[in-house]
Amino acid sequence: MKTITHLSAPQQLLDALHQVIPNCELTAQYLPDTPIQLWLIPPVFSNDRLDVEVIRKIWNETPYWIFCWASGLAMAQWLLAEPHHVKDKVVLDFGAGSGVVAIAAKLAGAKRVICCDIDLVSLESCRENAKLNQVELEYLDDLYQAEQVDVLLAADVLYDQCNRFFLDEFQKFAPEVWVADSRVKNFSHPNYMKIDERSATTWPDLDEAKEFRNVSFYKTL
Protein backbone atom coordinates (compact mmCIF):
# COMPACT_ATOMS: atom_id res chain seq x y z
CA MET A 1 0.00 0.00 0.00
CA LYS A 2 1.49 3.32 -1.07
CA THR A 3 1.36 6.22 1.34
CA ILE A 4 2.14 9.83 0.45
CA THR A 5 4.35 11.18 3.21
CA HIS A 6 5.19 14.69 1.98
CA LEU A 7 1.69 16.17 2.23
CA SER A 8 0.35 17.78 5.39
CA ALA A 9 -3.08 16.64 6.51
CA PRO A 10 -5.82 19.30 6.42
CA GLN A 11 -5.92 20.97 9.83
CA GLN A 12 -9.72 21.09 10.03
CA LEU A 13 -9.89 17.31 9.58
CA LEU A 14 -7.17 16.75 12.16
CA ASP A 15 -9.03 18.97 14.62
CA ALA A 16 -12.24 16.99 14.11
CA LEU A 17 -10.39 13.68 14.46
CA HIS A 18 -8.62 14.74 17.65
CA GLN A 19 -11.94 15.51 19.31
CA VAL A 20 -12.60 11.77 19.19
CA ILE A 21 -9.14 10.16 19.00
CA PRO A 22 -6.41 12.40 20.47
CA ASN A 23 -2.90 12.19 18.99
CA CYS A 24 -4.01 10.20 15.94
CA GLU A 25 -2.70 11.29 12.54
CA LEU A 26 -4.11 11.33 9.03
CA THR A 27 -2.10 10.21 6.02
CA ALA A 28 -2.86 10.32 2.31
CA GLN A 29 -3.14 6.71 1.20
CA TYR A 30 -3.75 4.97 -2.11
CA LEU A 31 -6.60 2.48 -1.95
CA PRO A 32 -6.12 -1.12 -3.15
CA ASP A 33 -6.50 -1.60 -6.90
CA THR A 34 -7.47 2.01 -7.55
CA PRO A 35 -5.71 5.29 -8.41
CA ILE A 36 -7.69 6.96 -5.60
CA GLN A 37 -6.07 8.56 -2.55
CA LEU A 38 -7.86 9.44 0.69
CA TRP A 39 -6.99 11.10 3.97
CA LEU A 40 -7.28 8.19 6.44
CA ILE A 41 -5.91 7.14 9.81
CA PRO A 42 -2.60 5.21 9.56
CA PRO A 43 -2.78 1.55 8.50
CA VAL A 44 -1.11 0.58 11.77
CA PHE A 45 -3.09 2.20 14.56
CA SER A 46 -2.56 1.00 18.11
CA ASN A 47 -5.54 1.19 20.44
CA ASP A 48 -3.65 -0.26 23.38
CA ARG A 49 -3.46 3.06 25.21
CA LEU A 50 -6.95 4.33 24.50
CA ASP A 51 -8.80 5.15 27.69
CA VAL A 52 -12.42 4.24 28.32
CA GLU A 53 -13.69 7.71 27.39
CA VAL A 54 -11.94 7.65 24.00
CA ILE A 55 -13.29 4.18 23.25
CA ARG A 56 -16.79 5.42 24.16
CA LYS A 57 -16.41 8.37 21.79
CA ILE A 58 -15.20 6.13 18.96
CA TRP A 59 -18.32 3.99 19.30
CA ASN A 60 -20.78 6.84 19.85
CA GLU A 61 -19.26 9.50 17.60
CA THR A 62 -17.59 7.40 14.95
CA PRO A 63 -15.84 9.64 12.39
CA TYR A 64 -16.80 7.35 9.49
CA TRP A 65 -14.70 9.36 7.04
CA ILE A 66 -11.40 8.20 8.61
CA PHE A 67 -11.93 4.75 7.06
CA CYS A 68 -12.69 3.59 3.55
CA TRP A 69 -15.35 0.99 4.31
CA ALA A 70 -15.40 -2.27 2.37
CA SER A 71 -18.61 -1.54 0.47
CA GLY A 72 -17.36 1.90 -0.56
CA LEU A 73 -14.07 0.46 -1.77
CA ALA A 74 -15.86 -2.30 -3.68
CA MET A 75 -18.21 0.19 -5.35
CA ALA A 76 -15.30 2.47 -6.26
CA GLN A 77 -13.40 -0.43 -7.82
CA TRP A 78 -16.53 -1.52 -9.69
CA LEU A 79 -17.18 1.97 -11.10
CA LEU A 80 -13.60 2.23 -12.35
CA ALA A 81 -13.85 -1.21 -13.93
CA GLU A 82 -17.31 -0.58 -15.45
CA PRO A 83 -17.46 3.17 -16.09
CA HIS A 84 -20.44 2.94 -18.44
CA HIS A 85 -22.75 2.91 -15.41
CA VAL A 86 -22.02 6.59 -14.73
CA LYS A 87 -20.24 7.98 -17.78
CA ASP A 88 -21.73 11.32 -18.92
CA LYS A 89 -24.43 11.08 -16.21
CA VAL A 90 -25.40 13.17 -13.19
CA VAL A 91 -24.68 11.08 -10.10
CA LEU A 92 -25.52 11.43 -6.39
CA ASP A 93 -23.43 9.59 -3.79
CA PHE A 94 -25.61 9.17 -0.70
CA GLY A 95 -23.91 8.86 2.69
CA ALA A 96 -20.70 9.87 0.97
CA GLY A 97 -18.41 9.64 4.02
CA SER A 98 -14.89 10.04 2.68
CA GLY A 99 -16.18 10.61 -0.86
CA VAL A 100 -14.54 7.51 -2.30
CA VAL A 101 -17.55 6.50 -4.41
CA ALA A 102 -18.09 10.05 -5.64
CA ILE A 103 -14.43 10.38 -6.63
CA ALA A 104 -14.56 7.05 -8.46
CA ALA A 105 -17.70 8.13 -10.32
CA LYS A 106 -16.03 11.34 -11.43
CA LEU A 107 -12.90 9.49 -12.53
CA ALA A 108 -15.18 7.08 -14.43
CA GLY A 109 -16.49 9.97 -16.51
CA ALA A 110 -19.63 11.17 -14.74
CA LYS A 111 -20.76 14.59 -15.94
CA ARG A 112 -21.53 15.81 -12.40
CA VAL A 113 -21.24 14.12 -9.02
CA ILE A 114 -22.99 15.28 -5.85
CA CYS A 115 -21.75 14.13 -2.43
CA CYS A 116 -24.65 13.92 0.02
CA ASP A 117 -24.05 13.46 3.76
CA ILE A 118 -25.75 14.89 6.85
CA ASP A 119 -22.38 15.04 8.62
CA LEU A 120 -20.67 18.31 7.77
CA VAL A 121 -17.22 16.99 8.70
CA SER A 122 -17.73 14.14 6.23
CA LEU A 123 -18.54 16.70 3.55
CA GLU A 124 -15.32 18.54 4.45
CA SER A 125 -13.50 15.22 4.10
CA CYS A 126 -15.08 14.79 0.66
CA ARG A 127 -13.83 18.27 -0.32
CA GLU A 128 -10.29 17.56 0.83
CA ASN A 129 -10.22 14.14 -0.81
CA ALA A 130 -11.55 15.65 -4.04
CA LYS A 131 -8.62 18.08 -3.98
CA LEU A 132 -6.26 15.20 -3.34
CA ASN A 133 -7.54 13.45 -6.46
CA GLN A 134 -7.90 16.63 -8.53
CA VAL A 135 -11.60 16.16 -9.26
CA GLU A 136 -14.51 18.56 -8.94
CA LEU A 137 -17.51 17.46 -6.86
CA GLU A 138 -20.64 19.12 -5.51
CA TYR A 139 -21.84 18.93 -1.90
CA LEU A 140 -25.24 18.58 -0.21
CA ASP A 141 -26.21 17.92 3.41
CA ASP A 142 -29.88 17.02 2.85
CA LEU A 143 -31.11 14.40 0.41
CA TYR A 144 -34.51 16.09 0.28
CA GLN A 145 -32.92 19.18 -1.20
CA ALA A 146 -31.48 17.14 -4.07
CA GLU A 147 -32.42 17.54 -7.70
CA GLN A 148 -33.37 14.65 -9.91
CA VAL A 149 -30.24 12.78 -10.98
CA ASP A 150 -29.53 9.97 -13.43
CA VAL A 151 -27.94 7.55 -10.96
CA LEU A 152 -27.96 7.36 -7.16
CA LEU A 153 -25.20 5.35 -5.47
CA ALA A 154 -25.28 4.23 -1.84
CA ALA A 155 -22.49 2.20 -0.26
CA ASP A 156 -22.50 0.87 3.28
CA VAL A 157 -25.51 2.84 4.52
CA LEU A 158 -27.79 -0.04 5.59
CA TYR A 159 -25.74 -1.07 8.66
CA ASP A 160 -28.32 0.75 10.79
CA GLN A 161 -31.76 -0.76 10.43
CA CYS A 162 -33.24 2.73 10.80
CA ASN A 163 -31.76 3.56 7.38
CA ARG A 164 -33.62 0.83 5.50
CA PHE A 165 -36.49 3.18 4.60
CA PHE A 166 -34.07 5.01 2.30
CA LEU A 167 -34.37 2.13 -0.17
CA ASP A 168 -37.80 3.51 -1.04
CA GLU A 169 -36.77 7.16 -0.77
CA PHE A 170 -33.85 6.77 -3.18
CA GLN A 171 -36.24 5.93 -6.01
CA LYS A 172 -37.81 9.39 -5.75
CA PHE A 173 -34.54 11.00 -6.85
CA ALA A 174 -33.18 8.70 -9.57
CA PRO A 175 -34.50 6.16 -12.07
CA GLU A 176 -31.43 4.00 -11.39
CA VAL A 177 -30.21 3.19 -7.89
CA TRP A 178 -27.25 1.02 -6.94
CA VAL A 179 -26.69 -0.13 -3.36
CA ALA A 180 -23.51 -1.85 -2.13
CA ASP A 181 -23.71 -3.58 1.23
CA SER A 182 -21.87 -6.22 3.25
CA ARG A 183 -23.87 -6.03 6.48
CA VAL A 184 -27.44 -7.04 5.67
CA LYS A 185 -28.18 -10.75 5.66
CA ASN A 186 -31.10 -12.00 3.59
CA PHE A 187 -31.56 -8.67 1.82
CA SER A 188 -35.05 -8.50 0.42
CA HIS A 189 -36.86 -5.64 -1.29
CA PRO A 190 -39.43 -5.94 -4.09
CA ASN A 191 -37.83 -3.14 -6.13
CA TYR A 192 -34.19 -4.26 -5.91
CA MET A 193 -32.35 -7.20 -7.38
CA LYS A 194 -28.92 -8.55 -6.51
CA ILE A 195 -26.69 -8.06 -9.55
CA ASP A 196 -23.13 -8.72 -8.43
CA GLU A 197 -20.84 -9.56 -5.53
CA ARG A 198 -17.27 -8.44 -4.83
CA SER A 199 -14.72 -8.97 -2.11
CA ALA A 200 -13.14 -5.98 -0.38
CA THR A 201 -11.63 -4.98 2.93
CA THR A 202 -12.21 -1.85 4.96
CA TRP A 203 -9.07 0.26 4.83
CA PRO A 204 -7.23 0.61 7.11
CA ASP A 205 -8.06 -3.02 7.81
CA LEU A 206 -10.24 -3.37 10.93
CA ASP A 207 -9.76 -7.14 10.91
CA GLU A 208 -13.47 -7.55 10.41
CA ALA A 209 -15.14 -10.93 10.15
CA LYS A 210 -14.80 -12.56 6.74
CA GLU A 211 -18.55 -12.26 6.12
CA PHE A 212 -18.24 -8.45 6.10
CA ARG A 213 -15.76 -8.64 3.22
CA ASN A 214 -18.35 -9.98 0.81
CA VAL A 215 -20.02 -6.95 -0.73
CA SER A 216 -23.30 -7.43 -2.59
CA PHE A 217 -24.56 -5.04 -5.26
CA TYR A 218 -28.28 -4.39 -5.64
CA LYS A 219 -29.98 -2.42 -8.41
CA THR A 220 -33.48 -1.07 -8.77
CA LEU A 221 -35.68 -3.01 -11.17
mmCIF file of C-alpha atoms in Angstrom:
data_model
loop_
_atom_site.group_PDB
_atom_site.id
_atom_site.type_symbol
_atom_site.label_atom_id
_atom_site.label_comp_id
_atom_site.label_asym_id
_atom_site.label_seq_id
_atom_site.Cartn_x
_atom_site.Cartn_y
_atom_site.Cartn_z
ATOM 1 C CA MET A 1 0.000 0.000 0.000
ATOM 2 C CA LYS A 2 1.495 3.318 -1.068
ATOM 3 C CA THR A 3 1.363 6.223 1.344
ATOM 4 C CA ILE A 4 2.144 9.829 0.448
ATOM 5 C CA THR A 5 4.347 11.183 3.206
ATOM 6 C CA HIS A 6 5.188 14.686 1.983
ATOM 7 C CA LEU A 7 1.692 16.168 2.233
ATOM 8 C CA SER A 8 0.350 17.784 5.386
ATOM 9 C CA ALA A 9 -3.077 16.637 6.506
ATOM 10 C CA PRO A 10 -5.820 19.302 6.417
ATOM 11 C CA GLN A 11 -5.922 20.968 9.829
ATOM 12 C CA GLN A 12 -9.722 21.087 10.031
ATOM 13 C CA LEU A 13 -9.891 17.311 9.576
ATOM 14 C CA LEU A 14 -7.171 16.751 12.160
ATOM 15 C CA ASP A 15 -9.025 18.968 14.622
ATOM 16 C CA ALA A 16 -12.236 16.988 14.109
ATOM 17 C CA LEU A 17 -10.392 13.683 14.460
ATOM 18 C CA HIS A 18 -8.625 14.744 17.655
ATOM 19 C CA GLN A 19 -11.941 15.514 19.312
ATOM 20 C CA VAL A 20 -12.596 11.766 19.190
ATOM 21 C CA ILE A 21 -9.141 10.160 18.999
ATOM 22 C CA PRO A 22 -6.407 12.396 20.465
ATOM 23 C CA ASN A 23 -2.901 12.192 18.989
ATOM 24 C CA CYS A 24 -4.012 10.204 15.941
ATOM 25 C CA GLU A 25 -2.698 11.289 12.543
ATOM 26 C CA LEU A 26 -4.115 11.330 9.030
ATOM 27 C CA THR A 27 -2.097 10.215 6.025
ATOM 28 C CA ALA A 28 -2.856 10.321 2.307
ATOM 29 C CA GLN A 29 -3.138 6.711 1.197
ATOM 30 C CA TYR A 30 -3.750 4.966 -2.110
ATOM 31 C CA LEU A 31 -6.604 2.481 -1.949
ATOM 32 C CA PRO A 32 -6.118 -1.119 -3.147
ATOM 33 C CA ASP A 33 -6.503 -1.604 -6.900
ATOM 34 C CA THR A 34 -7.471 2.015 -7.554
ATOM 35 C CA PRO A 35 -5.707 5.291 -8.408
ATOM 36 C CA ILE A 36 -7.689 6.962 -5.599
ATOM 37 C CA GLN A 37 -6.073 8.562 -2.551
ATOM 38 C CA LEU A 38 -7.856 9.439 0.687
ATOM 39 C CA TRP A 39 -6.993 11.098 3.972
ATOM 40 C CA LEU A 40 -7.279 8.192 6.439
ATOM 41 C CA ILE A 41 -5.906 7.138 9.806
ATOM 42 C CA PRO A 42 -2.604 5.208 9.562
ATOM 43 C CA PRO A 43 -2.776 1.549 8.497
ATOM 44 C CA VAL A 44 -1.107 0.585 11.773
ATOM 45 C CA PHE A 45 -3.086 2.205 14.558
ATOM 46 C CA SER A 46 -2.563 0.998 18.110
ATOM 47 C CA ASN A 47 -5.539 1.192 20.442
ATOM 48 C CA ASP A 48 -3.655 -0.262 23.379
ATOM 49 C CA ARG A 49 -3.462 3.055 25.206
ATOM 50 C CA LEU A 50 -6.946 4.333 24.499
ATOM 51 C CA ASP A 51 -8.801 5.151 27.685
ATOM 52 C CA VAL A 52 -12.419 4.239 28.318
ATOM 53 C CA GLU A 53 -13.695 7.707 27.387
ATOM 54 C CA VAL A 54 -11.935 7.651 24.002
ATOM 55 C CA ILE A 55 -13.290 4.180 23.248
ATOM 56 C CA ARG A 56 -16.790 5.417 24.158
ATOM 57 C CA LYS A 57 -16.414 8.365 21.788
ATOM 58 C CA ILE A 58 -15.200 6.128 18.963
ATOM 59 C CA TRP A 59 -18.317 3.991 19.300
ATOM 60 C CA ASN A 60 -20.783 6.840 19.848
ATOM 61 C CA GLU A 61 -19.261 9.503 17.603
ATOM 62 C CA THR A 62 -17.587 7.401 14.948
ATOM 63 C CA PRO A 63 -15.845 9.642 12.391
ATOM 64 C CA TYR A 64 -16.798 7.346 9.491
ATOM 65 C CA TRP A 65 -14.702 9.358 7.036
ATOM 66 C CA ILE A 66 -11.398 8.205 8.606
ATOM 67 C CA PHE A 67 -11.930 4.754 7.062
ATOM 68 C CA CYS A 68 -12.692 3.585 3.550
ATOM 69 C CA TRP A 69 -15.351 0.985 4.311
ATOM 70 C CA ALA A 70 -15.396 -2.274 2.371
ATOM 71 C CA SER A 71 -18.613 -1.536 0.474
ATOM 72 C CA GLY A 72 -17.357 1.901 -0.561
ATOM 73 C CA LEU A 73 -14.069 0.461 -1.772
ATOM 74 C CA ALA A 74 -15.858 -2.303 -3.680
ATOM 75 C CA MET A 75 -18.206 0.186 -5.347
ATOM 76 C CA ALA A 76 -15.303 2.468 -6.261
ATOM 77 C CA GLN A 77 -13.396 -0.427 -7.824
ATOM 78 C CA TRP A 78 -16.530 -1.516 -9.687
ATOM 79 C CA LEU A 79 -17.175 1.971 -11.104
ATOM 80 C CA LEU A 80 -13.598 2.232 -12.350
ATOM 81 C CA ALA A 81 -13.852 -1.214 -13.934
ATOM 82 C CA GLU A 82 -17.309 -0.585 -15.454
ATOM 83 C CA PRO A 83 -17.458 3.172 -16.092
ATOM 84 C CA HIS A 84 -20.444 2.941 -18.444
ATOM 85 C CA HIS A 85 -22.752 2.911 -15.411
ATOM 86 C CA VAL A 86 -22.019 6.588 -14.727
ATOM 87 C CA LYS A 87 -20.239 7.978 -17.782
ATOM 88 C CA ASP A 88 -21.732 11.317 -18.916
ATOM 89 C CA LYS A 89 -24.426 11.078 -16.214
ATOM 90 C CA VAL A 90 -25.404 13.167 -13.186
ATOM 91 C CA VAL A 91 -24.684 11.084 -10.099
ATOM 92 C CA LEU A 92 -25.517 11.426 -6.394
ATOM 93 C CA ASP A 93 -23.433 9.594 -3.792
ATOM 94 C CA PHE A 94 -25.615 9.169 -0.702
ATOM 95 C CA GLY A 95 -23.910 8.855 2.691
ATOM 96 C CA ALA A 96 -20.703 9.875 0.969
ATOM 97 C CA GLY A 97 -18.410 9.643 4.018
ATOM 98 C CA SER A 98 -14.886 10.035 2.682
ATOM 99 C CA GLY A 99 -16.176 10.612 -0.856
ATOM 100 C CA VAL A 100 -14.536 7.511 -2.297
ATOM 101 C CA VAL A 101 -17.549 6.501 -4.411
ATOM 102 C CA ALA A 102 -18.089 10.051 -5.643
ATOM 103 C CA ILE A 103 -14.434 10.378 -6.625
ATOM 104 C CA ALA A 104 -14.558 7.047 -8.462
ATOM 105 C CA ALA A 105 -17.704 8.129 -10.319
ATOM 106 C CA LYS A 106 -16.026 11.338 -11.433
ATOM 107 C CA LEU A 107 -12.897 9.488 -12.534
ATOM 108 C CA ALA A 108 -15.179 7.077 -14.430
ATOM 109 C CA GLY A 109 -16.490 9.967 -16.510
ATOM 110 C CA ALA A 110 -19.634 11.168 -14.737
ATOM 111 C CA LYS A 111 -20.764 14.592 -15.939
ATOM 112 C CA ARG A 112 -21.528 15.812 -12.398
ATOM 113 C CA VAL A 113 -21.238 14.119 -9.016
ATOM 114 C CA ILE A 114 -22.988 15.279 -5.848
ATOM 115 C CA CYS A 115 -21.751 14.127 -2.427
ATOM 116 C CA CYS A 116 -24.653 13.916 0.021
ATOM 117 C CA ASP A 117 -24.047 13.461 3.755
ATOM 118 C CA ILE A 118 -25.748 14.890 6.845
ATOM 119 C CA ASP A 119 -22.375 15.037 8.622
ATOM 120 C CA LEU A 120 -20.667 18.314 7.768
ATOM 121 C CA VAL A 121 -17.217 16.991 8.704
ATOM 122 C CA SER A 122 -17.730 14.143 6.232
ATOM 123 C CA LEU A 123 -18.540 16.705 3.546
ATOM 124 C CA GLU A 124 -15.325 18.543 4.447
ATOM 125 C CA SER A 125 -13.501 15.223 4.102
ATOM 126 C CA CYS A 126 -15.082 14.793 0.659
ATOM 127 C CA ARG A 127 -13.825 18.266 -0.322
ATOM 128 C CA GLU A 128 -10.288 17.564 0.829
ATOM 129 C CA ASN A 129 -10.220 14.136 -0.805
ATOM 130 C CA ALA A 130 -11.554 15.651 -4.039
ATOM 131 C CA LYS A 131 -8.619 18.081 -3.977
ATOM 132 C CA LEU A 132 -6.255 15.195 -3.335
ATOM 133 C CA ASN A 133 -7.542 13.448 -6.465
ATOM 134 C CA GLN A 134 -7.900 16.630 -8.532
ATOM 135 C CA VAL A 135 -11.598 16.156 -9.259
ATOM 136 C CA GLU A 136 -14.514 18.560 -8.935
ATOM 137 C CA LEU A 137 -17.509 17.461 -6.861
ATOM 138 C CA GLU A 138 -20.642 19.123 -5.506
ATOM 139 C CA TYR A 139 -21.843 18.930 -1.905
ATOM 140 C CA LEU A 140 -25.238 18.578 -0.213
ATOM 141 C CA ASP A 141 -26.213 17.922 3.409
ATOM 142 C CA ASP A 142 -29.880 17.018 2.855
ATOM 143 C CA LEU A 143 -31.107 14.401 0.406
ATOM 144 C CA TYR A 144 -34.510 16.089 0.284
ATOM 145 C CA GLN A 145 -32.920 19.181 -1.202
ATOM 146 C CA ALA A 146 -31.476 17.136 -4.070
ATOM 147 C CA GLU A 147 -32.417 17.543 -7.697
ATOM 148 C CA GLN A 148 -33.373 14.655 -9.906
ATOM 149 C CA VAL A 149 -30.243 12.776 -10.980
ATOM 150 C CA ASP A 150 -29.530 9.969 -13.430
ATOM 151 C CA VAL A 151 -27.943 7.547 -10.958
ATOM 152 C CA LEU A 152 -27.963 7.355 -7.159
ATOM 153 C CA LEU A 153 -25.204 5.354 -5.469
ATOM 154 C CA ALA A 154 -25.279 4.233 -1.837
ATOM 155 C CA ALA A 155 -22.487 2.201 -0.263
ATOM 156 C CA ASP A 156 -22.502 0.868 3.281
ATOM 157 C CA VAL A 157 -25.515 2.836 4.519
ATOM 158 C CA LEU A 158 -27.790 -0.038 5.589
ATOM 159 C CA TYR A 159 -25.744 -1.069 8.663
ATOM 160 C CA ASP A 160 -28.317 0.753 10.787
ATOM 161 C CA GLN A 161 -31.764 -0.760 10.427
ATOM 162 C CA CYS A 162 -33.239 2.734 10.798
ATOM 163 C CA ASN A 163 -31.761 3.564 7.380
ATOM 164 C CA ARG A 164 -33.621 0.827 5.498
ATOM 165 C CA PHE A 165 -36.493 3.177 4.599
ATOM 166 C CA PHE A 166 -34.074 5.010 2.298
ATOM 167 C CA LEU A 167 -34.367 2.131 -0.165
ATOM 168 C CA ASP A 168 -37.796 3.514 -1.037
ATOM 169 C CA GLU A 169 -36.772 7.163 -0.767
ATOM 170 C CA PHE A 170 -33.854 6.767 -3.184
ATOM 171 C CA GLN A 171 -36.236 5.934 -6.010
ATOM 172 C CA LYS A 172 -37.810 9.393 -5.754
ATOM 173 C CA PHE A 173 -34.544 10.996 -6.848
ATOM 174 C CA ALA A 174 -33.178 8.702 -9.571
ATOM 175 C CA PRO A 175 -34.495 6.163 -12.067
ATOM 176 C CA GLU A 176 -31.433 3.999 -11.394
ATOM 177 C CA VAL A 177 -30.207 3.187 -7.890
ATOM 178 C CA TRP A 178 -27.245 1.023 -6.939
ATOM 179 C CA VAL A 179 -26.687 -0.128 -3.357
ATOM 180 C CA ALA A 180 -23.514 -1.855 -2.132
ATOM 181 C CA ASP A 181 -23.706 -3.580 1.229
ATOM 182 C CA SER A 182 -21.866 -6.222 3.245
ATOM 183 C CA ARG A 183 -23.867 -6.034 6.479
ATOM 184 C CA VAL A 184 -27.437 -7.043 5.668
ATOM 185 C CA LYS A 185 -28.183 -10.748 5.660
ATOM 186 C CA ASN A 186 -31.105 -11.998 3.595
ATOM 187 C CA PHE A 187 -31.556 -8.669 1.823
ATOM 188 C CA SER A 188 -35.048 -8.498 0.419
ATOM 189 C CA HIS A 189 -36.857 -5.639 -1.290
ATOM 190 C CA PRO A 190 -39.426 -5.937 -4.090
ATOM 191 C CA ASN A 191 -37.832 -3.137 -6.126
ATOM 192 C CA TYR A 192 -34.190 -4.257 -5.906
ATOM 193 C CA MET A 193 -32.348 -7.202 -7.385
ATOM 194 C CA LYS A 194 -28.917 -8.548 -6.509
ATOM 195 C CA ILE A 195 -26.692 -8.056 -9.545
ATOM 196 C CA ASP A 196 -23.129 -8.716 -8.429
ATOM 197 C CA GLU A 197 -20.835 -9.561 -5.530
ATOM 198 C CA ARG A 198 -17.271 -8.443 -4.831
ATOM 199 C CA SER A 199 -14.720 -8.974 -2.110
ATOM 200 C CA ALA A 200 -13.145 -5.978 -0.383
ATOM 201 C CA THR A 201 -11.630 -4.982 2.935
ATOM 202 C CA THR A 202 -12.213 -1.854 4.963
ATOM 203 C CA TRP A 203 -9.070 0.260 4.827
ATOM 204 C CA PRO A 204 -7.233 0.613 7.112
ATOM 205 C CA ASP A 205 -8.065 -3.022 7.812
ATOM 206 C CA LEU A 206 -10.240 -3.372 10.928
ATOM 207 C CA ASP A 207 -9.756 -7.142 10.908
ATOM 208 C CA GLU A 208 -13.474 -7.548 10.409
ATOM 209 C CA ALA A 209 -15.140 -10.934 10.146
ATOM 210 C CA LYS A 210 -14.801 -12.555 6.745
ATOM 211 C CA GLU A 211 -18.550 -12.258 6.124
ATOM 212 C CA PHE A 212 -18.243 -8.453 6.096
ATOM 213 C CA ARG A 213 -15.761 -8.637 3.221
ATOM 214 C CA ASN A 214 -18.351 -9.983 0.805
ATOM 215 C CA VAL A 215 -20.016 -6.953 -0.726
ATOM 216 C CA SER A 216 -23.296 -7.428 -2.586
ATOM 217 C CA PHE A 217 -24.559 -5.039 -5.263
ATOM 218 C CA TYR A 218 -28.284 -4.386 -5.641
ATOM 219 C CA LYS A 219 -29.982 -2.422 -8.409
ATOM 220 C CA THR A 220 -33.485 -1.069 -8.774
ATOM 221 C CA LEU A 221 -35.675 -3.005 -11.174
#
